């Protein structure tokens, strides 16, 4: 694949190099163990970031949490900034994939937006990538920050467009689509502050219930919630798609 990840434009090649193909075993079984170990490191890093804070977490802390020697850890990631960037970039890719699939779906604005909301929340609460996806980008280099912020802006614009379309068709109440989108995304993003894995609801249950709640507040007709209730199976199809995308990202990361 070379040294430029497929998600980067050529100009971004010198921001961070995530390619480890020279170190990745070519044997199928060994490669599987290598990729599994990378996921374990991402989980361990996410736990340490949440507990200690990004600034206070060192590679030795991550290595210890992942049951690796510091030297061995560098065979998988060259630094904690690379881990954080990988988590954020991969999470944004998953969200943008969900957004694009929703936009192409031949269904109501409610159903499309609900899919985006559910996948957004599931991505944020994901133990692997989402565990660090909410951390401030100012922990990264300026060019990495600009790259991620541009991606986030593109995603927000897409969500805003879905809401605006629903308003134009009369399915959603009229209003400021930009303000609604920001309020909605703000509510979703704040979930990482209060969600607990040992809590009464799973991440999937929270995503489904919060999706219904947020959509209900937009509907022009109170009884039209049933119009998109049948779409609850759609996120499963999309989860399969983004899960496969995540496996590819970890493989080429």
XYZ file of C-alpha atoms in Angstrom:
253
model
C 0.000 0.000 0.000
C 2.979 2.313 0.281
C 3.414 4.793 3.079
C 0.356 6.961 2.524
C -2.851 5.602 4.111
C -5.743 5.467 1.688
C -7.785 7.934 3.774
C -5.194 10.684 3.329
C -4.836 12.983 0.367
C -1.206 13.083 -0.862
C -0.600 16.395 0.903
C -1.331 14.770 4.250
C 1.245 12.023 3.874
C 3.771 13.709 6.160
C 1.311 14.332 8.982
C 1.495 10.833 10.370
C 2.445 7.511 8.876
C 0.136 4.772 10.018
C 1.380 2.079 7.698
C 2.927 -0.918 9.405
C 2.900 -3.322 6.495
C 6.665 -3.768 6.706
C 6.216 -5.146 10.229
C 2.918 -6.914 9.725
C 3.317 -10.697 9.389
C 2.252 -12.010 6.005
C 1.268 -15.409 7.394
C -2.505 -15.458 7.877
C -2.499 -16.786 11.418
C 0.297 -14.499 12.562
C -1.374 -11.541 10.895
C -4.603 -12.304 12.737
C -2.780 -12.289 16.057
C -1.043 -9.036 15.123
C -4.328 -7.279 14.317
C -5.963 -8.660 17.459
C -3.090 -7.264 19.495
C -3.516 -3.825 17.889
C -7.157 -3.790 18.953
C -6.138 -4.755 22.489
C -3.678 -1.856 22.519
C -6.384 0.567 21.366
C -8.674 -0.622 24.173
C -5.901 -0.338 26.729
C -4.936 3.126 25.488
C -8.553 4.285 25.634
C -8.876 3.123 29.237
C -5.669 4.882 30.220
C -6.683 8.082 28.412
C -9.997 8.134 30.257
C -8.449 7.361 33.647
C -5.269 9.432 33.572
C -6.024 11.987 30.891
C -4.238 12.109 27.570
C -1.464 14.428 28.738
C -0.618 12.287 31.754
C -0.616 8.985 29.893
C 2.715 7.726 28.633
C 3.595 4.912 26.280
C 4.884 2.946 29.282
C 1.439 3.232 30.875
C -0.204 1.974 27.687
C 2.332 -0.836 27.364
C 1.715 -1.961 30.945
C -2.073 -1.829 30.474
C -1.740 -3.889 27.285
C 0.684 -6.371 28.925
C 3.488 -5.456 26.528
C 7.018 -4.232 26.962
C 7.505 -0.582 25.900
C 9.834 -1.717 23.116
C 7.265 -4.187 21.789
C 4.528 -1.549 21.864
C 6.425 0.502 19.286
C 6.073 -2.383 16.843
C 2.369 -1.530 16.706
C 2.190 2.243 17.270
C 4.985 4.782 17.318
C 3.435 7.073 19.916
C 0.259 8.008 21.766
C -0.454 10.818 19.285
C -0.579 8.204 16.549
C -3.023 6.148 18.609
C -5.245 9.159 19.257
C -5.152 10.258 15.633
C -5.981 6.734 14.463
C -8.970 6.580 16.834
C -10.359 9.947 15.788
C -9.755 9.529 12.078
C -11.215 6.034 12.016
C -14.284 7.140 14.003
C -14.908 9.996 11.579
C -14.601 7.606 8.650
C -17.253 5.375 10.204
C -19.578 8.326 10.766
C -19.099 9.637 7.236
C -19.787 6.163 5.841
C -23.039 5.979 7.810
C -23.992 9.464 6.665
C -23.404 8.661 2.999
C -25.412 5.423 3.189
C -28.247 7.256 4.913
C -28.268 9.990 2.280
C -28.560 7.401 -0.506
C -31.355 5.469 1.199
C -34.756 5.730 -0.463
C -36.710 6.493 2.683
C -37.930 9.374 4.834
C -35.765 12.076 6.367
C -36.655 10.668 9.790
C -35.385 7.213 8.930
C -32.197 8.566 7.389
C -31.431 10.855 10.311
C -32.188 8.142 12.851
C -29.643 5.828 11.248
C -27.027 8.574 11.435
C -27.824 9.296 15.082
C -27.691 5.644 16.135
C -24.432 4.959 14.331
C -22.907 8.198 15.636
C -23.621 7.240 19.220
C -22.505 3.651 18.790
C -19.267 4.897 17.312
C -18.628 7.288 20.203
C -19.316 4.622 22.808
C -17.300 1.991 20.999
C -14.688 0.579 23.336
C -11.955 0.466 20.691
C -11.991 3.692 18.700
C -14.662 5.777 20.345
C -12.902 5.583 23.694
C -10.518 8.264 22.483
C -12.600 9.838 19.730
C -13.974 12.541 22.023
C -10.623 13.803 23.265
C -9.664 17.319 22.266
C -7.730 17.529 19.025
C -5.382 20.124 20.519
C -3.440 17.156 21.849
C -2.358 16.591 18.241
C -0.096 18.490 15.882
C -1.683 21.534 14.175
C -1.825 19.909 10.730
C -3.468 16.809 12.196
C -5.960 19.044 13.963
C -6.849 20.881 10.755
C -7.300 17.597 8.906
C -9.661 16.201 11.558
C -11.591 19.463 11.989
C -12.176 19.629 8.226
C -13.550 16.086 8.344
C -15.788 16.949 11.286
C -17.081 20.020 9.478
C -17.929 17.889 6.443
C -19.828 15.488 8.666
C -21.714 18.266 10.459
C -22.664 19.822 7.126
C -24.068 16.482 5.977
C -26.179 16.110 9.122
C -27.376 19.701 8.709
C -28.365 18.971 5.110
C -30.471 15.970 6.181
C -32.281 18.100 8.742
C -32.798 20.942 6.273
C -34.244 18.521 3.726
C -36.723 17.222 6.314
C -37.727 20.796 7.077
C -38.243 21.628 3.398
C -40.472 18.601 2.863
C -42.554 19.433 5.926
C -41.586 16.251 7.748
C -39.666 18.251 10.373
C -40.795 21.440 12.051
C -39.320 24.566 10.488
C -36.289 26.084 12.136
C -32.576 26.771 11.927
C -31.079 23.552 10.570
C -27.540 24.542 11.577
C -28.579 25.229 15.159
C -30.558 21.991 15.377
C -27.650 19.980 13.989
C -25.194 21.459 16.477
C -27.555 20.922 19.403
C -28.156 17.336 18.328
C -24.470 16.535 17.823
C -23.625 18.223 21.109
C -26.108 16.007 22.953
C -24.690 12.896 21.281
C -21.067 13.828 21.918
C -21.712 14.522 25.602
C -22.743 10.865 26.085
C -19.096 9.882 26.494
C -19.074 11.845 29.750
C -21.861 9.921 31.436
C -21.990 6.521 29.756
C -20.863 3.591 31.916
C -20.376 0.091 30.604
C -21.654 -1.368 33.865
C -24.761 0.822 33.732
C -28.354 -0.349 33.278
C -28.348 0.024 29.467
C -25.926 -1.069 26.790
C -24.479 1.334 24.239
C -26.807 -0.105 21.601
C -29.891 0.371 23.780
C -28.930 3.957 24.556
C -28.323 4.655 20.869
C -31.743 3.320 19.881
C -33.643 5.165 22.629
C -31.810 8.451 22.188
C -32.308 8.210 18.423
C -36.076 7.947 18.922
C -36.065 10.808 21.423
C -34.143 13.238 19.232
C -36.177 12.450 16.118
C -39.459 12.809 18.002
C -38.559 16.399 18.871
C -38.133 17.253 15.184
C -41.281 15.713 13.753
C -43.930 18.098 12.470
C -46.643 15.529 13.222
C -46.443 13.889 16.636
C -47.890 10.598 15.419
C -45.454 10.186 12.549
C -42.828 8.484 14.716
C -44.196 5.179 13.409
C -43.105 6.164 9.916
C -39.525 5.351 10.713
C -39.991 2.717 13.442
C -39.792 -0.056 10.857
C -36.301 1.119 9.958
C -34.769 -0.147 13.203
C -33.240 -3.025 11.306
C -31.282 -0.667 9.056
C -28.542 0.114 11.579
C -27.624 -3.585 11.775
C -26.874 -3.668 8.058
C -24.820 -0.508 8.375
C -23.034 -1.787 11.478
C -21.862 -4.769 9.479
C -20.553 -2.398 6.831
C -18.705 -0.074 9.179
C -17.372 -3.020 11.212
C -15.799 -4.376 8.062
C -14.400 -0.922 7.313
C -12.917 -0.760 10.806
C -11.239 -4.154 10.368
C -9.667 -2.914 7.152
C -8.516 0.302 8.848
C -6.886 -1.629 11.682
C -5.246 -3.915 9.148
C -3.707 -1.122 7.126
C -3.257 1.250 10.058
